[in-house]
Coordinates of C-alpha atoms in Angstrom, one line a residue:
G297 CA 0.0 0.0 0.0
T298 CA 0.9 3.6 0.2
L299 CA 3.2 5.2 2.7
W300 CA 0.1 6.4 4.4
D301 CA -1.4 2.9 4.8
L302 CA 1.9 1.7 6.3
A303 CA 2.0 4.6 8.8
V304 CA -1.6 3.9 9.9
A305 CA -0.8 0.2 10.2
E306 CA 2.3 1.0 12.3
V307 CA 0.3 3.2 14.6
E308 CA -2.3 0.5 15.1
K309 CA 0.3 -2.1 15.8
R310 CA 1.8 0.1 18.5
E311 CA -1.5 0.9 19.9
N312 CA -2.5 -2.7 20.1
A313 CA 0.8 -3.6 21.8
E314 CA 0.1 -1.0 24.4
G315 CA -3.4 -2.3 25.1
D316 CA -2.4 -5.3 27.2
G317 CA -3.8 -7.7 24.6
E318 CA -7.4 -6.4 25.0
S319 CA -9.0 -6.3 21.6
A320 CA -11.0 -3.2 22.1
E321 CA -12.0 -1.5 18.9
V322 CA -9.8 1.5 18.1
S323 CA -12.0 4.3 16.8
E324 CA -10.6 6.4 14.0
K325 CA -12.2 9.7 13.1
S326 CA -11.1 12.6 10.9
V327 CA -11.9 16.3 11.2
L328 CA -11.2 18.9 8.5
F329 CA -10.8 22.5 9.6
V330 CA -11.6 25.1 6.9
G331 CA -12.4 28.8 7.2
S332 CA -11.3 32.4 7.3
K333 CA -7.6 33.1 6.6
N334 CA -5.9 34.0 9.9
G335 CA -9.2 33.1 11.6
G336 CA -7.4 31.0 14.3
K337 CA -7.9 27.4 13.0
T338 CA -4.4 26.3 14.0
T339 CA -4.7 27.8 17.5
I340 CA -8.0 25.8 18.0
I341 CA -6.4 22.6 16.9
L342 CA -3.4 23.0 19.1
R343 CA -5.6 23.7 22.1
C344 CA -7.7 20.6 21.4
L345 CA -4.5 18.6 21.4
D346 CA -3.1 20.3 24.5
R347 CA 0.0 21.5 22.6
E348 CA 1.8 24.5 23.7
E349 CA 3.6 25.5 20.5
I350 CA 3.2 28.8 18.7
P351 CA 0.9 28.5 15.6
K352 CA 2.6 29.2 12.3
P353 CA 0.6 30.3 9.2
T354 CA -0.9 27.3 7.4
L355 CA 0.0 27.4 3.7
A356 CA -1.9 24.6 2.0
L357 CA -3.2 21.5 3.7
E358 CA -1.6 20.4 6.9
Y359 CA -2.1 17.2 8.9
T360 CA -1.7 16.3 12.5
F361 CA -3.3 13.7 14.8
G362 CA -4.3 13.2 18.4
R363 CA -4.8 10.1 20.5
R364 CA -7.0 9.6 23.5
A365 CA -7.7 6.5 25.7
R366 CA -11.3 6.0 26.7
R367 CA -10.3 4.3 29.9
H368 CA -7.1 3.3 31.7
N369 CA -5.2 0.6 29.8
T370 CA -7.4 0.6 26.7
P371 CA -6.0 1.2 23.2
K372 CA -6.1 4.9 22.3
D373 CA -8.6 6.2 19.8
I374 CA -7.0 8.2 16.9
A375 CA -8.3 11.5 15.5
H376 CA -6.8 12.8 12.2
F377 CA -6.9 16.6 12.0
W378 CA -6.6 18.2 8.6
E379 CA -6.4 22.0 8.1
L380 CA -6.9 23.9 4.9
G381 CA -4.9 27.2 4.8
G382 CA -5.4 30.2 2.7
G383 CA -9.1 31.0 3.4
T384 CA -11.0 30.2 0.2
S385 CA -8.1 30.3 -2.2
L386 CA -7.1 26.6 -2.0
Q387 CA -10.5 25.0 -1.7
E388 CA -9.8 22.4 -4.4
L389 CA -7.5 20.7 -1.8
I390 CA -10.6 19.7 0.2
R391 CA -10.8 16.7 -2.0
V392 CA -7.6 15.3 -0.6
P393 CA -8.6 14.3 2.9
I394 CA -12.2 13.2 2.3
T395 CA -12.4 9.8 0.7
S396 CA -14.9 7.0 0.3
S397 CA -13.0 4.9 2.8
N398 CA -13.1 7.5 5.7
I399 CA -16.3 9.4 4.9
R400 CA -18.3 7.5 7.6
A401 CA -16.1 8.9 10.3
F402 CA -15.5 12.4 8.8
S403 CA -16.6 15.7 10.1
V404 CA -16.0 19.4 9.2
V405 CA -15.2 22.4 11.3
L406 CA -15.8 25.8 9.7
V407 CA -14.0 28.7 11.4
L408 CA -15.4 32.2 10.6
D409 CA -13.7 35.4 11.8
L410 CA -16.4 37.4 13.6
S411 CA -14.3 40.5 13.4
K412 CA -14.6 40.6 9.6
P413 CA -18.3 40.4 8.8
N414 CA -17.9 41.6 5.2
E415 CA -15.9 38.4 4.4
L416 CA -18.0 36.1 6.5
W417 CA -20.8 35.0 4.1
T418 CA -18.6 34.6 1.1
T419 CA -16.1 32.5 3.0
M420 CA -18.8 30.3 4.5
E421 CA -20.7 29.8 1.3
S422 CA -17.8 29.0 -1.0
L423 CA -16.1 26.5 1.5
L424 CA -19.4 24.7 2.3
Q425 CA -20.3 24.5 -1.4
V426 CA -17.0 23.0 -2.4
T427 CA -17.0 20.5 0.5
R428 CA -20.6 19.6 -0.1
S429 CA -20.3 18.9 -3.8
H430 CA -17.2 16.7 -3.2
V431 CA -19.0 14.8 -0.4
N432 CA -22.1 14.3 -2.7
K433 CA -19.8 12.9 -5.4
I434 CA -18.4 10.3 -3.0
L435 CA -21.9 9.5 -1.7
T436 CA -23.2 8.9 -5.2
K437 CA -20.3 6.5 -5.9
L438 CA -20.8 4.8 -2.6
G439 CA -24.5 4.5 -3.4
K440 CA -23.5 2.1 -6.2
T441 CA -20.8 0.1 -4.4
N442 CA -22.0 0.2 -0.8
P443 CA -25.6 1.4 -0.6
E444 CA -26.0 0.5 3.1
V445 CA -23.2 2.9 4.1
A446 CA -24.4 5.6 1.8
A447 CA -27.9 5.3 3.2
E448 CA -26.6 5.3 6.8
I449 CA -24.6 8.6 6.2
K450 CA -27.6 10.2 4.6
Q451 CA -29.8 9.2 7.5
R452 CA -27.3 10.3 10.1
V453 CA -27.6 14.0 9.2
W454 CA -31.0 13.9 10.8
N455 CA -29.9 12.3 14.1
N456 CA -29.4 15.5 15.9
L457 CA -33.0 16.6 15.3
Q458 CA -35.8 15.1 17.4
K459 CA -38.2 13.2 15.3
D460 CA -41.0 15.7 15.9
H461 CA -38.8 18.9 15.5
P462 CA -41.2 21.4 13.8
D463 CA -38.4 22.5 11.4
C464 CA -37.7 19.1 9.8
E465 CA -39.3 20.0 6.5
L466 CA -37.5 23.4 6.3
L467 CA -33.9 22.4 6.8
D468 CA -31.1 21.1 4.5
P469 CA -28.6 19.4 6.8
F470 CA -25.0 19.3 5.7
P471 CA -24.0 15.7 4.6
L472 CA -21.3 15.5 7.3
P473 CA -21.3 16.5 10.9
L474 CA -20.5 20.2 10.9
V475 CA -19.4 22.6 13.7
I476 CA -19.3 26.4 12.9
I477 CA -17.0 28.4 15.1
G478 CA -17.2 32.2 15.3
S479 CA -13.7 33.2 16.2
K480 CA -12.2 36.5 17.6
Y481 CA -15.2 37.0 19.9
D482 CA -13.1 39.5 21.9
I483 CA -13.0 41.9 18.9
F484 CA -16.6 41.2 17.9
H485 CA -17.8 42.0 21.5
E486 CA -16.7 45.6 21.0
F487 CA -19.0 46.0 17.9
D488 CA -22.2 48.0 18.0
S489 CA -25.0 45.8 19.6
E490 CA -27.2 46.0 16.5
M491 CA -24.4 44.7 14.3
R492 CA -23.7 41.9 16.8
K493 CA -27.3 41.0 16.7
I494 CA -27.5 40.7 12.9
I495 CA -24.3 38.6 12.8
S496 CA -25.4 36.3 15.7
K497 CA -28.9 35.8 14.3
T498 CA -27.6 35.1 10.8
L499 CA -25.1 32.5 12.1
R500 CA -27.8 30.9 14.2
F501 CA -30.0 30.6 11.2
V502 CA -27.3 29.2 9.0
S503 CA -26.1 26.7 11.6
H504 CA -29.6 25.5 12.3
Y505 CA -30.4 25.3 8.6
Y506 CA -27.4 23.0 8.0
G507 CA -27.9 21.0 11.1
A508 CA -24.6 22.3 12.5
S509 CA -23.4 23.2 16.0
L510 CA -22.4 26.8 16.7
V511 CA -19.9 28.2 19.2
F512 CA -18.3 31.7 19.5
T513 CA -14.8 31.6 20.8
S514 CA -11.7 33.8 21.5
K515 CA -8.4 33.3 23.3
S516 CA -10.2 33.1 26.6
E517 CA -9.7 29.7 28.3
A518 CA -13.4 29.4 29.2
L519 CA -14.5 29.8 25.6
L520 CA -11.8 27.5 24.3
L521 CA -13.0 24.9 26.7
K522 CA -16.5 25.1 25.2
T523 CA -15.1 24.8 21.7
R524 CA -13.1 21.8 22.7
I525 CA -16.2 20.1 23.9
L526 CA -17.7 20.3 20.5
I527 CA -14.6 19.2 18.7
N528 CA -13.8 16.4 21.0
N529 CA -17.3 15.1 20.3
L530 CA -16.4 15.0 16.6
A531 CA -12.9 13.7 17.0
F532 CA -13.3 11.2 19.9
G533 CA -17.0 10.7 20.3
I534 CA -16.9 12.3 23.7
D535 CA -20.4 13.3 24.9
K536 CA -21.8 16.6 23.6
S537 CA -22.8 19.2 26.1
K538 CA -26.5 19.8 26.4
S539 CA -26.1 23.4 27.6
V540 CA -27.3 26.2 25.2
S541 CA -26.6 29.9 25.2
V542 CA -28.6 31.9 22.7
D543 CA -28.3 35.3 24.4
H544 CA -26.9 37.8 21.8
S545 CA -25.1 39.8 24.4
K546 CA -23.0 36.7 25.3
P547 CA -20.9 34.2 23.3
L548 CA -23.3 31.8 21.5
F549 CA -23.1 28.1 22.2
I550 CA -25.7 25.9 20.5
P551 CA -25.2 22.2 19.9
A552 CA -26.7 20.9 16.7
G553 CA -30.5 20.4 16.7
L554 CA -31.1 22.5 19.8
D555 CA -32.3 25.7 18.1
S556 CA -35.5 26.4 16.2
L557 CA -36.6 28.8 13.5
H558 CA -39.3 30.0 16.0
Q559 CA -36.6 31.0 18.5
I560 CA -34.3 32.6 15.9
G561 CA -37.1 34.7 14.5
P562 CA -37.3 36.4 11.1
P563 CA -34.3 38.0 9.3
P564 CA -33.4 41.3 11.0
A565 CA -35.0 43.7 8.4
S566 CA -38.3 45.6 8.2
D567 CA -41.2 43.9 6.4
S568 CA -41.1 46.4 3.6
D569 CA -37.4 45.7 3.0
I570 CA -38.0 42.0 3.1
G571 CA -40.8 42.5 0.5
K572 CA -38.3 44.2 -1.9
L573 CA -35.7 41.4 -1.6
H574 CA -36.3 38.8 -4.2
A575 CA -35.3 35.5 -2.7
N576 CA -36.3 32.0 -3.6
T577 CA -35.2 30.3 -0.4
P578 CA -35.0 31.2 3.3
L579 CA -31.2 30.9 3.0
E580 CA -31.1 33.4 0.2
L581 CA -33.3 35.8 2.1
W582 CA -31.0 35.7 5.1
K583 CA -28.0 36.2 2.8
K584 CA -29.6 39.3 1.2
V585 CA -30.5 40.9 4.5
F586 CA -27.1 40.2 5.9
E587 CA -25.3 41.6 2.9
K588 CA -27.4 44.7 3.0
T589 CA -25.6 45.5 6.3
F590 CA -22.3 43.9 5.4
P591 CA -21.6 44.2 1.7
P592 CA -19.3 41.4 0.7
K593 CA -15.7 42.1 -0.2
S594 CA -15.1 41.0 -3.8
S595 CA -14.2 37.3 -3.8
Y596 CA -11.1 38.3 -5.8
D597 CA -9.7 39.9 -2.6
L598 CA -10.3 36.6 -0.8
Q599 CA -9.0 34.4 -3.6
Y600 CA -5.3 35.0 -4.0
P601 CA -3.0 34.6 -1.1
K602 CA 0.6 35.7 -1.3
D603 CA 3.0 33.4 -3.2
P604 CA 4.4 30.8 -0.8
A605 CA 7.7 31.1 -2.7
Q606 CA 8.1 34.6 -1.2
D607 CA 7.4 33.4 2.4
S608 CA 10.3 33.9 4.7
Q609 CA 9.2 30.9 6.6
Y610 CA 10.4 28.7 3.7
A611 CA 13.5 30.6 2.7
E612 CA 16.3 28.3 1.4
Y613 CA 19.5 30.1 0.4
E614 CA 20.6 27.9 -2.5
V615 CA 17.2 27.6 -4.0
D616 CA 16.6 31.4 -3.7
V617 CA 20.0 32.3 -5.3
M618 CA 19.2 30.0 -8.3
R619 CA 15.8 31.4 -8.5
A620 CA 17.0 35.0 -8.5
Q621 CA 19.5 34.1 -11.3
K622 CA 16.7 32.5 -13.3
N623 CA 14.4 35.5 -12.8
E624 CA 17.2 37.8 -14.1

């Protein structure tokens, strides 16, 4: 097999050797972090893995993993953490980590920078669209080769909603478990309260619509702890918290399926404004209301990161000298 298969086999062999011969199932899950450039994805991953190192800018797609034992003397579960750098500029790379062999245990974390509301919708929409269309391709293939698994994944997206949830007909759950993190809450908290309310309500609607969990976070330990609870649930199957905070003057914390359209209320615009906005779906209506207050930055600005070859982090004297000669 590939180098990757060998590495996984080696990790499993070691794990099993540590497990005192018990043949407990080792669970293996994968989590892909995508979202705003410089939004704090790396910091969140390091905190979830209890690593003290200083985060460096993520250039393309980076991989790390964590291990955790459920009980003393049991083999450790493995969580693969993937992180896509560059905001929306490298979204084609989303295809690399998500495959038909790991899709059953795959989930997505979308980090949105609350301090940059004019980039928020564009970033969210493009990353979720690319991820969703890739996942749907895999599910279509799986439907032919392994219909039971495909059906199980499609069914699973409804698991967070109670059977009689009044919104069942109105939602369009994301095909993989999804957590949306609003980062930089400390900066956001200084915003005008009306602006905060529009952003909070919009993110509540989007999260609920996609069957996602929502949490606002910053560098504060207490908020990072809440974020960790949601991510550890994805990565290691550790129990979700049942607590909910929907107060717009505080950081939001809403595990999937625990909100409702009734509680969220209508988009924050006057009826006459809403009448003028031509929208075919509730999602489109919320987008138009949101972008009235926060006109999007052109996607071109979000599209092209600086050339990694110019990045001092990767300077190599010999290569740079040759390159300079070539350029001349």
